[in-house]
mmCIF file of C-alpha atoms in Angstrom:
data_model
loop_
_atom_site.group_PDB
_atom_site.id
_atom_site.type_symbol
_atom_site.label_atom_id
_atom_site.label_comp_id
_atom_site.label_asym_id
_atom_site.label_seq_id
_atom_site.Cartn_x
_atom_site.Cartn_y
_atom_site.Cartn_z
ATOM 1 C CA UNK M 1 21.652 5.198 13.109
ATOM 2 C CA UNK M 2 21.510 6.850 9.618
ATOM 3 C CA UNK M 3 18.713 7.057 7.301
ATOM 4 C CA UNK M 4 18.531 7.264 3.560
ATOM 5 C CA UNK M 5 16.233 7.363 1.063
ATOM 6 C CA UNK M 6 18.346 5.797 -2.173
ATOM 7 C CA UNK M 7 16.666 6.913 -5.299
ATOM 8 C CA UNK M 8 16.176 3.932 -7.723
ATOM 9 C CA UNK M 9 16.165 6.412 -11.081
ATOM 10 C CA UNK M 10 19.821 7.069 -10.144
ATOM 11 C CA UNK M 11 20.991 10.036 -8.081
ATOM 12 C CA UNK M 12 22.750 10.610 -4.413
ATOM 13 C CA UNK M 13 21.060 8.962 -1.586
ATOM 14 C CA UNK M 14 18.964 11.398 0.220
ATOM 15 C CA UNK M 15 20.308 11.874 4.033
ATOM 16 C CA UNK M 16 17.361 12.359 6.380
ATOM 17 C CA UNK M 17 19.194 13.877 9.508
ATOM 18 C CA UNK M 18 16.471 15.823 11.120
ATOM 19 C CA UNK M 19 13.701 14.060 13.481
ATOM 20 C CA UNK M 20 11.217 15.096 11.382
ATOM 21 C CA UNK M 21 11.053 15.402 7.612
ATOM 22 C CA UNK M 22 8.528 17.476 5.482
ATOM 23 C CA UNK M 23 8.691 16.251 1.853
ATOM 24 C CA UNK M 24 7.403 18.264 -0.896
ATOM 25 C CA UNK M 25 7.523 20.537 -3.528
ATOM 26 C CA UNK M 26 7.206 23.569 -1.970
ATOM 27 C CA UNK M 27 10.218 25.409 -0.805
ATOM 28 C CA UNK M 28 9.239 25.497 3.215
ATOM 29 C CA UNK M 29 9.732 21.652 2.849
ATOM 30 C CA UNK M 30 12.648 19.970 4.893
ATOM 31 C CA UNK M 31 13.056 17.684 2.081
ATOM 32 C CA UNK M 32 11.900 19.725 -1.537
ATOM 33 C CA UNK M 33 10.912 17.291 -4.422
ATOM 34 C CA UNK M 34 10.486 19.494 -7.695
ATOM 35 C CA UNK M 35 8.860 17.488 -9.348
ATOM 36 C CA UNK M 36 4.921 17.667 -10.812
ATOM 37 C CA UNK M 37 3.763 14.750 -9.388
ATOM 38 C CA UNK M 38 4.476 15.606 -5.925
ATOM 39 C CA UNK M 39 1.849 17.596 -4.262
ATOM 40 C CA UNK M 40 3.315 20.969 -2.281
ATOM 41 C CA UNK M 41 3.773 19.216 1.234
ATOM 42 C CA UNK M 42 2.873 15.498 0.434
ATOM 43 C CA UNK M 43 4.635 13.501 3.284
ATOM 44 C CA UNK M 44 6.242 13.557 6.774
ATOM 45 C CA UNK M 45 8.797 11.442 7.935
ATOM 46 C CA UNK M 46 9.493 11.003 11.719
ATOM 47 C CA UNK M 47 12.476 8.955 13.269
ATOM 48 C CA UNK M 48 12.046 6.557 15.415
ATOM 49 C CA UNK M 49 15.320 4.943 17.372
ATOM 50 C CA UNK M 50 15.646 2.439 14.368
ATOM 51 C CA UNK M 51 13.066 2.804 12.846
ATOM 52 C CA UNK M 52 10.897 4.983 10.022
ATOM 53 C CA UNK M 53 7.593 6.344 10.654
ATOM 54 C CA UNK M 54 5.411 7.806 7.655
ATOM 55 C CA UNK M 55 2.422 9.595 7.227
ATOM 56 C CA UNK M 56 0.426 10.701 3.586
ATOM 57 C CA UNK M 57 -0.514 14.353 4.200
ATOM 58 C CA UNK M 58 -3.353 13.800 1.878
ATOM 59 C CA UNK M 59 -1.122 13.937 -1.390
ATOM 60 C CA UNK M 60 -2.829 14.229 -4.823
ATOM 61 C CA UNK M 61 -0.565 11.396 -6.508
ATOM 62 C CA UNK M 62 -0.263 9.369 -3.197
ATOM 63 C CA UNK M 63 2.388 7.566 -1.496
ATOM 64 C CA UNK M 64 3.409 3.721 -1.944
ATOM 65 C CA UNK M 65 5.062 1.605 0.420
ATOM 66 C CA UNK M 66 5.949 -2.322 -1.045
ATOM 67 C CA UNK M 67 3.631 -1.780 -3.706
ATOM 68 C CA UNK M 68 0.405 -0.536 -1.226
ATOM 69 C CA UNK M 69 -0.767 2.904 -1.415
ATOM 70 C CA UNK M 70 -0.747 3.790 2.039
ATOM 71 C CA UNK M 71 -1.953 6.353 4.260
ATOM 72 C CA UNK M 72 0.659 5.631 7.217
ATOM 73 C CA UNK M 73 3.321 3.083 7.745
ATOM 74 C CA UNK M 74 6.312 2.312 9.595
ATOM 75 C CA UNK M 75 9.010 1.832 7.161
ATOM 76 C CA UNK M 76 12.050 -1.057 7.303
ATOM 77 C CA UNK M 77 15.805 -1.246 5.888
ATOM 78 C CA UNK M 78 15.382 -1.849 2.140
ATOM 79 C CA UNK M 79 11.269 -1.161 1.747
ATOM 80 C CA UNK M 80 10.731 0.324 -1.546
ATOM 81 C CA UNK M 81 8.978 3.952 -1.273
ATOM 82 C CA UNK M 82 6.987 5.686 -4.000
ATOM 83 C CA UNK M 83 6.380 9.078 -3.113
ATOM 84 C CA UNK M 84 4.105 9.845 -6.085
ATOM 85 C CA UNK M 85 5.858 9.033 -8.911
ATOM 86 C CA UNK M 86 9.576 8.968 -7.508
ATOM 87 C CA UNK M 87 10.734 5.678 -6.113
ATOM 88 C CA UNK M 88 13.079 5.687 -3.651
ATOM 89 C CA UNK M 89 14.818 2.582 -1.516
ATOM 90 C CA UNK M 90 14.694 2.995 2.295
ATOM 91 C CA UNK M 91 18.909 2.380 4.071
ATOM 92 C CA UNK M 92 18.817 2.387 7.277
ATOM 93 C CA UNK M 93 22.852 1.620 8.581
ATOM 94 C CA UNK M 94 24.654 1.757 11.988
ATOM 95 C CA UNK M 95 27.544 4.093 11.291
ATOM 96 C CA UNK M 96 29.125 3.852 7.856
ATOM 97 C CA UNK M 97 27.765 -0.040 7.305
ATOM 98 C CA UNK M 98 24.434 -0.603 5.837
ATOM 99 C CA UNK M 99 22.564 -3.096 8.090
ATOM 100 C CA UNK M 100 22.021 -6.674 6.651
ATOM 101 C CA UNK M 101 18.924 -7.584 4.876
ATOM 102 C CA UNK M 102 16.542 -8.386 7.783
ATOM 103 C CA UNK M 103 14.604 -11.699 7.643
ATOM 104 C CA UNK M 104 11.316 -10.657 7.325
ATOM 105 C CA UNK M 105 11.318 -7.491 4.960
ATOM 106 C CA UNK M 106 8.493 -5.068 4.427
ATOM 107 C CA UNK M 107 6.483 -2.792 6.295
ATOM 108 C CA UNK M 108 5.146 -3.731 9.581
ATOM 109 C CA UNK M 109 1.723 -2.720 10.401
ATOM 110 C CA UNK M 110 0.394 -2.106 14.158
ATOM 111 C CA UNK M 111 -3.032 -1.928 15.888
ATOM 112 C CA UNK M 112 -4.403 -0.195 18.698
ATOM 113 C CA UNK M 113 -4.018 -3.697 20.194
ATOM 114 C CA UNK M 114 -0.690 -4.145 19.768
ATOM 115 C CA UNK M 115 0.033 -1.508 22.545
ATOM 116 C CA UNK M 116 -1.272 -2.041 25.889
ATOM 117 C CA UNK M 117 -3.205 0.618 27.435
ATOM 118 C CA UNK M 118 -2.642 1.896 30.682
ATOM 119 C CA UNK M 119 -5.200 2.059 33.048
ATOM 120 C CA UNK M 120 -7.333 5.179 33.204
ATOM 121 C CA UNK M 121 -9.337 6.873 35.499
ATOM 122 C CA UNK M 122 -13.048 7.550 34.795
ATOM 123 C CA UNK M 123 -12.148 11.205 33.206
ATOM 124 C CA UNK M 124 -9.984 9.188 30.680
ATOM 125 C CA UNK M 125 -12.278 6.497 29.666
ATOM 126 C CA UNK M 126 -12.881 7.526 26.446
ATOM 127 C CA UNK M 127 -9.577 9.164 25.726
ATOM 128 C CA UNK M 128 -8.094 7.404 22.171
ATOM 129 C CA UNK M 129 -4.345 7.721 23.329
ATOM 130 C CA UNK M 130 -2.615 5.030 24.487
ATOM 131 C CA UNK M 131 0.752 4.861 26.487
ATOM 132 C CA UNK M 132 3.540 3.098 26.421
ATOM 133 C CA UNK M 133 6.190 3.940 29.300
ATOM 134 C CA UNK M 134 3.695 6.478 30.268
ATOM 135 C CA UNK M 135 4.122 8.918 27.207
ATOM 136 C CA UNK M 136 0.954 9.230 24.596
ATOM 137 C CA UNK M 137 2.781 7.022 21.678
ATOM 138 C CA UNK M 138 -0.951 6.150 19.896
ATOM 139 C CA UNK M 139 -3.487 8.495 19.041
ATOM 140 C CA UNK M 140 -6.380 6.220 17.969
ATOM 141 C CA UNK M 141 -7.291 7.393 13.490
ATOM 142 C CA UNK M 142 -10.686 6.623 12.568
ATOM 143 C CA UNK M 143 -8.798 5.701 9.002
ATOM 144 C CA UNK M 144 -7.264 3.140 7.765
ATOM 145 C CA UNK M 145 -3.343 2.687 7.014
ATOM 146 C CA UNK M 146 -3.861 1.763 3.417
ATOM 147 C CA UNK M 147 -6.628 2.280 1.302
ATOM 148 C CA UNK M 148 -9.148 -0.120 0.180
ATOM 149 C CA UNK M 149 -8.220 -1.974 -2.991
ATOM 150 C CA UNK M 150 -11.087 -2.378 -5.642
ATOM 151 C CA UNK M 151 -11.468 -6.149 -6.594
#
């Protein structure tokens, strides 16, 4: 599988290669953003077989998936991405072919109980991880995935 960000100001599409991705501004970053807006390390982006997973690292400007400021999400061939104020176009292909537009698009969002829990012995009743295939996939977060809206 490849993964892309496509930049939607113009520019080359971004090739994220490594398992894990540090996006920032600062030059440690895996992926360095000079730009003002984005905060020194403002996002981390894990692979997942087909899949992208993203996580806010408490960024000053924020981070936007489909138009939802967002603290974590799991990111889907063409989702639009806002990493502060840079927008970017998620590709994810198979080989040189971009995949076809699926037929739901967006971000899907998962609960605790969307994965089942295995069963635990007394020393692990209050453990918040949860297992799929018997490796800890789920750490239960106290905070949301987006934040509120004010209406």
């Amino acid at each position: 599988m490849r993964f892309r960000l496509v930049p939607l100001e113009g520019g080359n599409a971004i090739e994220l290669s490594r398992d894990l991705t540090v996006v920032g501004r600062k030059e440690d970053c895996d992926l360095r953003l000079d730009h003002k807006s984005i905060s020194k390390f403002h996002c981390v982006i894990v692979k997942m077989e087909n899949t992208l997973l993203l996580r806010d690292l408490g960024s000053t400007n924020g981070t936007v998936v489909n138009g939802k400021k967002i603290r974590r999400a799991t990111l889907k061939n063409n989702d639009c991405l806002n990493i502060a104020n840079l927008p970017f176009r998620i590709q994810i292909s198979t080989g040189d072919a971009v995949e076809k537009k699926p037929q739901f698009e967006g971000t899907i969002q998962i609960s605790n109980r969307d994965v089942e829990t295995e069963d635990k012995n007394d020393d692990d009743k209050n453990s918040d991880s949860f297992k799929i295939n018997g490796n800890d996939v789920v750490q239960n977060n106290d905070l949301p995935d987006s934040y509120p809206t004010n209406n």
